[in-house]
């Protein structure tokens, strides 16, 4: 099973930290702050690859507004098979969603060998 750790503090050169952000790229708290301080997230950039991190916006509305960004991320991972994407529990902190709400957006990621999902997402997707 491809499970991402719930405590990511360092990355190998081929690993990417996938975190929830806001569209304005104000990485002030939670996993976004960690991405900014340790993994190259760019202040003011709220979407996509930046350093060894990948931002998925989660603060702009309901789950349906997050889905297109998750789909873009999965497509990106498919185009970059040499990288290992470690997904955090995006949207489940400051944004206020539950793992059950967000995990369903990642169903297609189960088929992508270089995406590692949080255990609580997998609990929803593979009960």
Short mmCIF file of N, CA, C and O in Angstrom, two decimals:
data_model
loop_
_atom_site.label_atom_id
_atom_site.label_comp_id
_atom_site.label_asym_id
_atom_site.label_seq_id
_atom_site.Cartn_x
_atom_site.Cartn_y
_atom_site.Cartn_z
N UNK A 1 0.84 -1.19 0.00
CA UNK A 1 0.00 0.00 0.00
C UNK A 1 0.88 1.25 0.00
O UNK A 1 1.87 1.29 0.71
N UNK A 2 0.52 2.24 -0.78
CA UNK A 2 1.27 3.49 -0.87
C UNK A 2 0.68 4.50 0.10
O UNK A 2 -0.27 5.20 -0.22
N UNK A 3 1.27 4.56 1.30
CA UNK A 3 0.77 5.43 2.37
C UNK A 3 1.80 6.53 2.63
O UNK A 3 2.98 6.24 2.82
N UNK A 4 1.34 7.78 2.65
CA UNK A 4 2.24 8.88 3.03
C UNK A 4 2.22 9.01 4.55
O UNK A 4 1.20 8.80 5.19
N UNK A 5 3.35 9.38 5.09
CA UNK A 5 3.47 9.56 6.54
C UNK A 5 2.66 10.76 7.00
O UNK A 5 2.51 11.74 6.26
N UNK A 6 2.15 10.69 8.23
CA UNK A 6 1.45 11.86 8.76
C UNK A 6 2.42 12.84 9.40
O UNK A 6 2.01 13.89 9.88
N UNK A 7 3.70 12.51 9.40
CA UNK A 7 4.75 13.39 9.94
C UNK A 7 5.91 13.47 8.95
O UNK A 7 6.91 12.78 9.09
N UNK A 8 5.77 14.30 7.95
CA UNK A 8 6.82 14.47 6.95
C UNK A 8 7.69 15.66 7.38
O UNK A 8 7.19 16.78 7.47
N UNK A 9 8.95 15.39 7.66
CA UNK A 9 9.86 16.45 8.10
C UNK A 9 11.05 16.63 7.16
O UNK A 9 11.76 17.63 7.25
N UNK A 10 11.26 15.66 6.30
CA UNK A 10 12.34 15.77 5.32
C UNK A 10 11.93 14.99 4.07
O UNK A 10 11.03 14.15 4.12
N UNK A 11 12.60 15.30 2.97
CA UNK A 11 12.29 14.66 1.70
C UNK A 11 13.57 14.16 1.04
O UNK A 11 14.63 14.79 1.15
N UNK A 12 13.44 13.08 0.31
CA UNK A 12 14.52 12.63 -0.58
C UNK A 12 14.46 13.50 -1.83
O UNK A 12 13.44 14.14 -2.10
N UNK A 13 15.51 13.50 -2.63
CA UNK A 13 15.53 14.37 -3.82
C UNK A 13 14.38 14.13 -4.81
O UNK A 13 13.97 15.05 -5.51
N UNK A 14 13.84 12.91 -4.85
CA UNK A 14 12.78 12.60 -5.81
C UNK A 14 11.38 12.69 -5.20
O UNK A 14 10.40 12.31 -5.84
N UNK A 15 11.26 13.21 -3.98
CA UNK A 15 9.97 13.29 -3.31
C UNK A 15 9.40 14.71 -3.35
O UNK A 15 10.14 15.68 -3.28
N UNK A 16 8.06 14.78 -3.41
CA UNK A 16 7.35 16.05 -3.46
C UNK A 16 6.28 16.04 -2.37
O UNK A 16 5.49 15.10 -2.27
N UNK A 17 6.25 17.09 -1.57
CA UNK A 17 5.30 17.29 -0.48
C UNK A 17 4.05 17.95 -1.05
O UNK A 17 4.12 19.06 -1.56
N UNK A 18 2.91 17.26 -0.99
CA UNK A 18 1.66 17.78 -1.56
C UNK A 18 0.80 18.31 -0.42
O UNK A 18 0.45 17.57 0.50
N UNK A 19 0.47 19.59 -0.48
CA UNK A 19 -0.20 20.26 0.63
C UNK A 19 -1.38 21.09 0.17
O UNK A 19 -1.48 21.48 -0.99
N UNK A 20 -2.27 21.37 1.11
CA UNK A 20 -3.40 22.25 0.84
C UNK A 20 -2.99 23.70 1.03
O UNK A 20 -2.29 24.04 1.97
N UNK A 21 -3.45 24.53 0.10
CA UNK A 21 -3.07 25.95 0.14
C UNK A 21 -4.31 26.81 -0.05
O UNK A 21 -5.42 26.31 -0.14
N UNK A 22 -4.08 28.10 -0.12
CA UNK A 22 -5.14 29.02 -0.55
C UNK A 22 -4.70 29.60 -1.89
O UNK A 22 -3.51 29.57 -2.23
N UNK A 23 -5.64 30.09 -2.65
CA UNK A 23 -5.33 30.57 -4.00
C UNK A 23 -4.31 31.71 -4.00
O UNK A 23 -3.54 31.85 -4.95
N UNK A 24 -4.29 32.49 -2.93
CA UNK A 24 -3.35 33.61 -2.86
C UNK A 24 -1.93 33.17 -2.52
O UNK A 24 -1.00 33.97 -2.60
N UNK A 25 -1.75 31.91 -2.14
CA UNK A 25 -0.42 31.43 -1.80
C UNK A 25 0.13 32.01 -0.51
O UNK A 25 1.33 32.16 -0.36
N UNK A 26 -0.74 32.31 0.42
CA UNK A 26 -0.31 32.80 1.74
C UNK A 26 -0.11 31.59 2.64
O UNK A 26 -1.04 31.12 3.28
N UNK A 27 1.09 31.07 2.65
CA UNK A 27 1.42 29.80 3.31
C UNK A 27 1.72 30.03 4.79
O UNK A 27 2.82 29.75 5.27
N UNK A 28 0.72 30.51 5.54
CA UNK A 28 0.95 30.93 6.91
C UNK A 28 0.76 29.88 7.98
O UNK A 28 1.21 30.07 9.11
N UNK A 29 0.10 28.76 7.70
CA UNK A 29 -0.15 27.80 8.76
C UNK A 29 -0.22 26.38 8.25
O UNK A 29 -0.28 26.13 7.04
N UNK A 30 -0.21 25.44 9.18
CA UNK A 30 -0.36 24.03 8.86
C UNK A 30 0.70 23.51 7.91
O UNK A 30 1.86 23.92 7.94
N UNK A 31 0.27 22.58 7.03
CA UNK A 31 1.19 21.98 6.07
C UNK A 31 1.74 23.01 5.09
O UNK A 31 2.86 22.89 4.61
N UNK A 32 0.94 24.05 4.80
CA UNK A 32 1.40 25.09 3.88
C UNK A 32 2.62 25.82 4.44
O UNK A 32 3.57 26.11 3.72
N UNK A 33 2.59 26.09 5.73
CA UNK A 33 3.74 26.74 6.36
C UNK A 33 4.97 25.84 6.30
O UNK A 33 6.08 26.31 6.01
N UNK A 34 4.78 24.56 6.57
CA UNK A 34 5.88 23.61 6.48
C UNK A 34 6.44 23.57 5.06
O UNK A 34 7.66 23.56 4.85
N UNK A 35 5.54 23.55 4.08
CA UNK A 35 5.98 23.56 2.68
C UNK A 35 6.81 24.80 2.37
O UNK A 35 7.82 24.73 1.66
N UNK A 36 6.39 25.93 2.90
CA UNK A 36 7.09 27.19 2.68
C UNK A 36 8.44 27.20 3.39
O UNK A 36 9.46 27.61 2.81
N UNK A 37 8.46 26.76 4.63
CA UNK A 37 9.69 26.82 5.42
C UNK A 37 10.73 25.76 5.03
O UNK A 37 11.92 26.02 5.15
N UNK A 38 10.28 24.60 4.57
CA UNK A 38 11.23 23.49 4.35
C UNK A 38 11.31 22.96 2.92
O UNK A 38 12.32 22.37 2.56
N UNK A 39 10.24 23.09 2.13
CA UNK A 39 10.19 22.36 0.88
C UNK A 39 10.03 23.23 -0.36
O UNK A 39 9.63 22.75 -1.42
N UNK A 40 10.31 24.52 -0.25
CA UNK A 40 10.38 25.37 -1.42
C UNK A 40 9.09 25.99 -1.92
O UNK A 40 9.06 26.55 -3.02
N UNK A 41 8.00 25.91 -1.13
CA UNK A 41 6.77 26.58 -1.55
C UNK A 41 7.05 28.08 -1.67
O UNK A 41 7.79 28.66 -0.89
N UNK A 42 6.46 28.69 -2.67
CA UNK A 42 6.69 30.09 -2.99
C UNK A 42 5.54 30.94 -2.45
O UNK A 42 4.37 30.69 -2.77
N UNK A 43 5.89 31.93 -1.63
CA UNK A 43 4.88 32.85 -1.11
C UNK A 43 4.20 33.54 -2.29
O UNK A 43 4.87 34.05 -3.19
N UNK A 44 2.87 33.52 -2.32
CA UNK A 44 2.14 34.15 -3.41
C UNK A 44 1.76 33.19 -4.53
O UNK A 44 1.06 33.58 -5.46
N UNK A 45 2.21 31.95 -4.47
CA UNK A 45 1.86 30.94 -5.48
C UNK A 45 1.01 29.86 -4.80
O UNK A 45 1.52 29.08 -4.00
N UNK A 46 -0.27 29.82 -5.12
CA UNK A 46 -1.19 28.92 -4.43
C UNK A 46 -1.51 27.64 -5.15
O UNK A 46 -2.26 26.81 -4.64
N UNK A 47 -0.94 27.42 -6.33
CA UNK A 47 -1.27 26.23 -7.13
C UNK A 47 -0.01 25.66 -7.76
O UNK A 47 0.83 26.40 -8.27
N UNK A 48 0.11 24.34 -7.73
CA UNK A 48 1.11 23.65 -8.53
C UNK A 48 2.45 23.43 -7.86
O UNK A 48 2.64 23.68 -6.67
N UNK A 49 3.40 22.97 -8.70
CA UNK A 49 4.74 22.62 -8.25
C UNK A 49 5.53 23.86 -7.93
O UNK A 49 5.52 24.84 -8.68
N UNK A 50 6.21 23.80 -6.80
CA UNK A 50 7.10 24.88 -6.36
C UNK A 50 8.14 24.25 -5.44
O UNK A 50 7.81 23.73 -4.39
N UNK A 51 9.39 24.26 -5.90
CA UNK A 51 10.43 23.57 -5.14
C UNK A 51 10.10 22.09 -5.08
O UNK A 51 9.77 21.47 -6.08
N UNK A 52 10.18 21.53 -3.86
CA UNK A 52 9.82 20.13 -3.65
C UNK A 52 8.43 20.03 -3.03
O UNK A 52 8.16 19.16 -2.21
N UNK A 53 7.55 20.92 -3.44
CA UNK A 53 6.18 20.89 -2.93
C UNK A 53 5.21 21.14 -4.08
O UNK A 53 5.58 21.68 -5.12
N UNK A 54 3.97 20.71 -3.84
CA UNK A 54 2.91 20.90 -4.83
C UNK A 54 1.68 21.38 -4.07
O UNK A 54 1.19 20.69 -3.16
N UNK A 55 1.18 22.55 -4.44
CA UNK A 55 0.04 23.18 -3.76
C UNK A 55 -1.28 22.85 -4.45
O UNK A 55 -1.41 22.99 -5.66
N UNK A 56 -2.25 22.42 -3.63
CA UNK A 56 -3.62 22.20 -4.09
C UNK A 56 -4.52 23.13 -3.28
O UNK A 56 -4.63 22.96 -2.06
N UNK A 57 -5.15 24.11 -3.91
CA UNK A 57 -6.00 25.05 -3.17
C UNK A 57 -7.22 24.36 -2.54
O UNK A 57 -7.89 23.56 -3.20
N UNK A 58 -7.47 24.70 -1.28
CA UNK A 58 -8.58 24.08 -0.54
C UNK A 58 -9.44 25.10 0.19
O UNK A 58 -10.40 24.71 0.86
N UNK A 59 -9.13 26.38 0.08
CA UNK A 59 -9.79 27.40 0.91
C UNK A 59 -10.79 28.27 0.15
O UNK A 59 -11.27 29.25 0.69
N UNK A 60 -11.15 27.92 -1.08
CA UNK A 60 -11.93 28.81 -1.91
C UNK A 60 -13.41 28.48 -1.97
O UNK A 60 -14.15 29.13 -2.69
N UNK A 61 -13.88 27.48 -1.25
CA UNK A 61 -15.30 27.13 -1.30
C UNK A 61 -15.50 25.68 -0.89
O UNK A 61 -14.74 25.15 -0.10
N UNK A 62 -16.49 25.04 -1.47
CA UNK A 62 -16.81 23.66 -1.13
C UNK A 62 -15.89 22.66 -1.81
O UNK A 62 -15.00 23.02 -2.59
N UNK A 63 -16.15 21.40 -1.52
CA UNK A 63 -15.33 20.31 -2.07
C UNK A 63 -15.31 20.36 -3.59
O UNK A 63 -14.28 20.08 -4.22
N UNK A 64 -16.42 20.74 -4.19
CA UNK A 64 -16.49 20.78 -5.66
C UNK A 64 -15.49 21.76 -6.26
O UNK A 64 -15.08 21.61 -7.41
N UNK A 65 -15.07 22.77 -5.50
CA UNK A 65 -14.08 23.73 -6.01
C UNK A 65 -12.67 23.19 -5.91
O UNK A 65 -11.75 23.72 -6.55
N UNK A 66 -12.47 22.16 -5.12
CA UNK A 66 -11.15 21.54 -4.94
C UNK A 66 -10.91 20.49 -6.02
O UNK A 66 -9.78 20.28 -6.47
N UNK A 67 -11.96 19.83 -6.45
CA UNK A 67 -11.86 18.70 -7.38
C UNK A 67 -11.04 19.00 -8.64
O UNK A 67 -10.18 18.18 -9.00
N UNK A 68 -11.22 20.12 -9.32
CA UNK A 68 -10.42 20.36 -10.53
C UNK A 68 -8.92 20.43 -10.24
O UNK A 68 -8.10 19.99 -11.05
N UNK A 69 -8.57 20.97 -9.09
CA UNK A 69 -7.15 21.07 -8.72
C UNK A 69 -6.57 19.70 -8.39
O UNK A 69 -5.41 19.43 -8.70
N UNK A 70 -7.37 18.84 -7.77
CA UNK A 70 -6.91 17.47 -7.49
C UNK A 70 -6.72 16.73 -8.81
O UNK A 70 -5.73 16.03 -8.99
N UNK A 71 -7.65 16.90 -9.73
CA UNK A 71 -7.52 16.24 -11.04
C UNK A 71 -6.28 16.73 -11.78
O UNK A 71 -5.56 15.94 -12.39
N UNK A 72 -6.01 18.03 -11.72
CA UNK A 72 -4.80 18.57 -12.34
C UNK A 72 -3.55 17.96 -11.69
O UNK A 72 -2.58 17.63 -12.39
N UNK A 73 -3.57 17.82 -10.37
CA UNK A 73 -2.44 17.22 -9.66
C UNK A 73 -2.22 15.77 -10.11
O UNK A 73 -1.08 15.37 -10.39
N UNK A 74 -3.28 14.99 -10.19
CA UNK A 74 -3.14 13.59 -10.61
C UNK A 74 -2.58 13.51 -12.02
O UNK A 74 -1.68 12.70 -12.30
N UNK A 75 -3.06 14.37 -12.91
CA UNK A 75 -2.51 14.41 -14.27
C UNK A 75 -1.03 14.78 -14.25
O UNK A 75 -0.23 14.21 -15.01
N UNK A 76 -0.66 15.72 -13.39
CA UNK A 76 0.74 16.13 -13.27
C UNK A 76 1.59 14.95 -12.80
O UNK A 76 2.67 14.70 -13.34
N UNK A 77 1.11 14.22 -11.80
CA UNK A 77 1.85 13.07 -11.29
C UNK A 77 2.04 12.00 -12.38
O UNK A 77 3.10 11.39 -12.48
N UNK A 78 1.02 11.81 -13.19
CA UNK A 78 1.13 10.85 -14.30
C UNK A 78 2.21 11.26 -15.29
O UNK A 78 2.89 10.41 -15.86
N UNK A 79 2.36 12.57 -15.50
CA UNK A 79 3.37 13.07 -16.44
C UNK A 79 4.78 13.08 -15.84
O UNK A 79 5.75 13.32 -16.57
N UNK A 80 4.89 12.85 -14.53
CA UNK A 80 6.19 12.89 -13.85
C UNK A 80 6.41 11.62 -13.04
O UNK A 80 6.51 11.65 -11.81
N UNK A 81 6.49 10.46 -13.71
CA UNK A 81 6.58 9.18 -13.01
C UNK A 81 7.87 9.00 -12.21
O UNK A 81 7.94 8.14 -11.35
N UNK A 82 8.86 9.83 -12.47
CA UNK A 82 10.14 9.73 -11.74
C UNK A 82 10.06 10.38 -10.36
O UNK A 82 10.98 10.23 -9.56
N UNK A 83 8.97 11.08 -10.07
CA UNK A 83 8.79 11.73 -8.77
C UNK A 83 7.81 10.93 -7.92
O UNK A 83 6.90 10.29 -8.43
N UNK A 84 7.98 11.02 -6.60
CA UNK A 84 7.11 10.35 -5.63
C UNK A 84 6.36 11.45 -4.88
O UNK A 84 6.98 12.29 -4.23
N UNK A 85 5.04 11.47 -5.00
CA UNK A 85 4.20 12.53 -4.43
C UNK A 85 3.60 12.07 -3.10
O UNK A 85 2.82 11.12 -3.06
N UNK A 86 3.97 12.75 -2.02
CA UNK A 86 3.52 12.43 -0.68
C UNK A 86 2.40 13.40 -0.31
O UNK A 86 2.64 14.56 0.02
N UNK A 87 1.17 12.92 -0.39
CA UNK A 87 -0.01 13.77 -0.17
C UNK A 87 -0.29 13.87 1.33
O UNK A 87 -0.36 12.86 2.03
N UNK A 88 -0.46 15.09 1.81
CA UNK A 88 -0.89 15.32 3.19
C UNK A 88 -2.41 15.30 3.22
O UNK A 88 -3.06 15.20 2.17
N UNK A 89 -3.00 15.40 4.39
CA UNK A 89 -4.46 15.43 4.51
C UNK A 89 -4.95 16.82 4.10
O UNK A 89 -5.44 17.61 4.91
N UNK A 90 -4.83 17.11 2.80
CA UNK A 90 -5.19 18.44 2.31
C UNK A 90 -6.65 18.75 2.65
O UNK A 90 -7.51 17.87 2.59
N UNK A 91 -6.89 19.98 3.05
CA UNK A 91 -8.25 20.42 3.34
C UNK A 91 -8.80 20.00 4.68
O UNK A 91 -9.90 20.40 5.04
N UNK A 92 -8.07 19.19 5.43
CA UNK A 92 -8.59 18.63 6.68
C UNK A 92 -8.08 19.36 7.93
O UNK A 92 -8.30 18.90 9.04
N UNK A 93 -7.41 20.47 7.73
CA UNK A 93 -6.94 21.28 8.85
C UNK A 93 -7.71 22.58 8.87
O UNK A 93 -8.91 22.63 9.14
N UNK A 94 -7.02 23.64 8.51
CA UNK A 94 -7.59 24.98 8.52
C UNK A 94 -8.83 25.10 7.63
O UNK A 94 -9.78 25.79 7.96
N UNK A 95 -8.86 24.40 6.50
CA UNK A 95 -10.00 24.48 5.57
C UNK A 95 -11.26 23.84 6.15
O UNK A 95 -12.37 24.17 5.72
N UNK A 96 -11.11 22.92 7.09
CA UNK A 96 -12.25 22.40 7.82
C UNK A 96 -13.01 21.23 7.22
O UNK A 96 -14.10 20.90 7.70
N UNK A 97 -12.48 20.58 6.21
CA UNK A 97 -13.15 19.41 5.64
C UNK A 97 -12.73 18.15 6.41
O UNK A 97 -11.73 18.14 7.12
N UNK A 98 -13.49 17.08 6.22
CA UNK A 98 -13.16 15.80 6.84
C UNK A 98 -12.42 14.93 5.83
O UNK A 98 -12.56 15.12 4.61
N UNK A 99 -11.65 13.95 6.30
CA UNK A 99 -11.01 13.03 5.36
C UNK A 99 -12.03 12.35 4.44
O UNK A 99 -11.74 12.14 3.26
N UNK A 100 -13.20 12.04 4.96
CA UNK A 100 -14.23 11.40 4.11
C UNK A 100 -14.64 12.30 2.95
O UNK A 100 -14.90 11.81 1.85
N UNK A 101 -14.69 13.60 3.18
CA UNK A 101 -15.08 14.53 2.11
C UNK A 101 -13.99 14.66 1.05
O UNK A 101 -14.28 14.71 -0.14
N UNK A 102 -12.74 14.74 1.48
CA UNK A 102 -11.63 14.99 0.56
C UNK A 102 -11.14 13.72 -0.12
O UNK A 102 -10.78 13.72 -1.30
N UNK A 103 -11.11 12.61 0.60
CA UNK A 103 -10.54 11.37 0.07
C UNK A 103 -11.18 10.97 -1.26
O UNK A 103 -10.47 10.51 -2.18
N UNK A 104 -12.47 11.15 -1.38
CA UNK A 104 -13.17 10.74 -2.60
C UNK A 104 -12.62 11.44 -3.84
O UNK A 104 -12.66 10.89 -4.94
N UNK A 105 -12.08 12.64 -3.66
CA UNK A 105 -11.49 13.36 -4.78
C UNK A 105 -10.25 12.66 -5.32
O UNK A 105 -9.86 12.87 -6.47
N UNK A 106 -9.64 11.82 -4.49
CA UNK A 106 -8.39 11.14 -4.85
C UNK A 106 -8.60 9.70 -5.32
O UNK A 106 -7.63 8.95 -5.44
N UNK A 107 -9.83 9.29 -5.59
CA UNK A 107 -10.09 7.91 -6.00
C UNK A 107 -9.23 7.51 -7.20
O UNK A 107 -8.67 6.41 -7.23
N UNK A 108 -9.10 8.38 -8.16
CA UNK A 108 -8.31 8.08 -9.37
C UNK A 108 -6.83 7.91 -9.06
O UNK A 108 -6.10 7.21 -9.75
N UNK A 109 -6.37 8.51 -7.95
CA UNK A 109 -4.96 8.41 -7.57
C UNK A 109 -4.57 7.00 -7.14
O UNK A 109 -3.38 6.66 -7.15
N UNK A 110 -5.53 6.18 -6.78
CA UNK A 110 -5.23 4.81 -6.39
C UNK A 110 -4.54 4.04 -7.52
O UNK A 110 -3.80 3.10 -7.26
N UNK A 111 -4.80 4.45 -8.75
CA UNK A 111 -4.24 3.78 -9.92
C UNK A 111 -2.90 4.38 -10.35
O UNK A 111 -2.32 3.93 -11.33
N UNK A 112 -2.42 5.39 -9.63
CA UNK A 112 -1.19 6.09 -10.01
C UNK A 112 -0.08 5.68 -9.04
O UNK A 112 -0.13 6.01 -7.86
N UNK A 113 0.91 4.96 -9.55
CA UNK A 113 1.92 4.34 -8.71
C UNK A 113 2.84 5.26 -7.96
O UNK A 113 3.51 4.83 -7.02
N UNK A 114 2.91 6.53 -8.34
CA UNK A 114 3.84 7.45 -7.66
C UNK A 114 3.12 8.44 -6.74
O UNK A 114 3.72 9.41 -6.29
N UNK A 115 1.84 8.18 -6.44
CA UNK A 115 1.10 9.01 -5.49
C UNK A 115 0.88 8.20 -4.22
O UNK A 115 0.34 7.09 -4.26
N UNK A 116 1.30 8.77 -3.09
CA UNK A 116 1.16 8.16 -1.77
C UNK A 116 0.13 8.97 -0.99
O UNK A 116 0.28 10.18 -0.85
N UNK A 117 -0.91 8.31 -0.52
CA UNK A 117 -2.01 8.99 0.15
C UNK A 117 -1.98 8.78 1.66
O UNK A 117 -1.47 7.77 2.14
N UNK A 118 -2.56 9.72 2.41
CA UNK A 118 -2.64 9.56 3.87
C UNK A 118 -3.49 8.34 4.24
O UNK A 118 -4.45 8.01 3.53
N UNK A 119 -3.17 7.71 5.35
CA UNK A 119 -3.88 6.52 5.80
C UNK A 119 -5.39 6.78 5.94
O UNK A 119 -6.20 5.93 5.56
N UNK A 120 -5.76 7.95 6.46
CA UNK A 120 -7.20 8.21 6.64
C UNK A 120 -7.93 8.38 5.31
O UNK A 120 -9.12 8.12 5.22
N UNK A 121 -7.24 8.83 4.25
CA UNK A 121 -7.85 8.86 2.92
C UNK A 121 -8.05 7.43 2.42
O UNK A 121 -9.08 7.09 1.87
N UNK A 122 -7.03 6.59 2.61
CA UNK A 122 -7.12 5.21 2.16
C UNK A 122 -8.20 4.44 2.90
O UNK A 122 -8.86 3.58 2.33
N UNK A 123 -8.41 4.77 4.18
CA UNK A 123 -9.48 4.13 4.95
C UNK A 123 -10.84 4.38 4.31
O UNK A 123 -11.73 3.53 4.36
N UNK A 124 -11.01 5.55 3.73
CA UNK A 124 -12.26 5.90 3.05
C UNK A 124 -12.34 5.23 1.68
O UNK A 124 -13.38 4.67 1.31
N UNK A 125 -11.24 5.25 0.95
CA UNK A 125 -11.23 4.76 -0.42
C UNK A 125 -11.19 3.23 -0.52
O UNK A 125 -11.65 2.66 -1.50
N UNK A 126 -10.63 2.59 0.51
CA UNK A 126 -10.48 1.14 0.49
C UNK A 126 -10.92 0.56 1.85
O UNK A 126 -10.09 0.04 2.58
N UNK A 127 -12.20 0.68 2.16
CA UNK A 127 -12.66 0.25 3.50
C UNK A 127 -12.50 -1.25 3.73
O UNK A 127 -12.41 -2.03 2.85
#
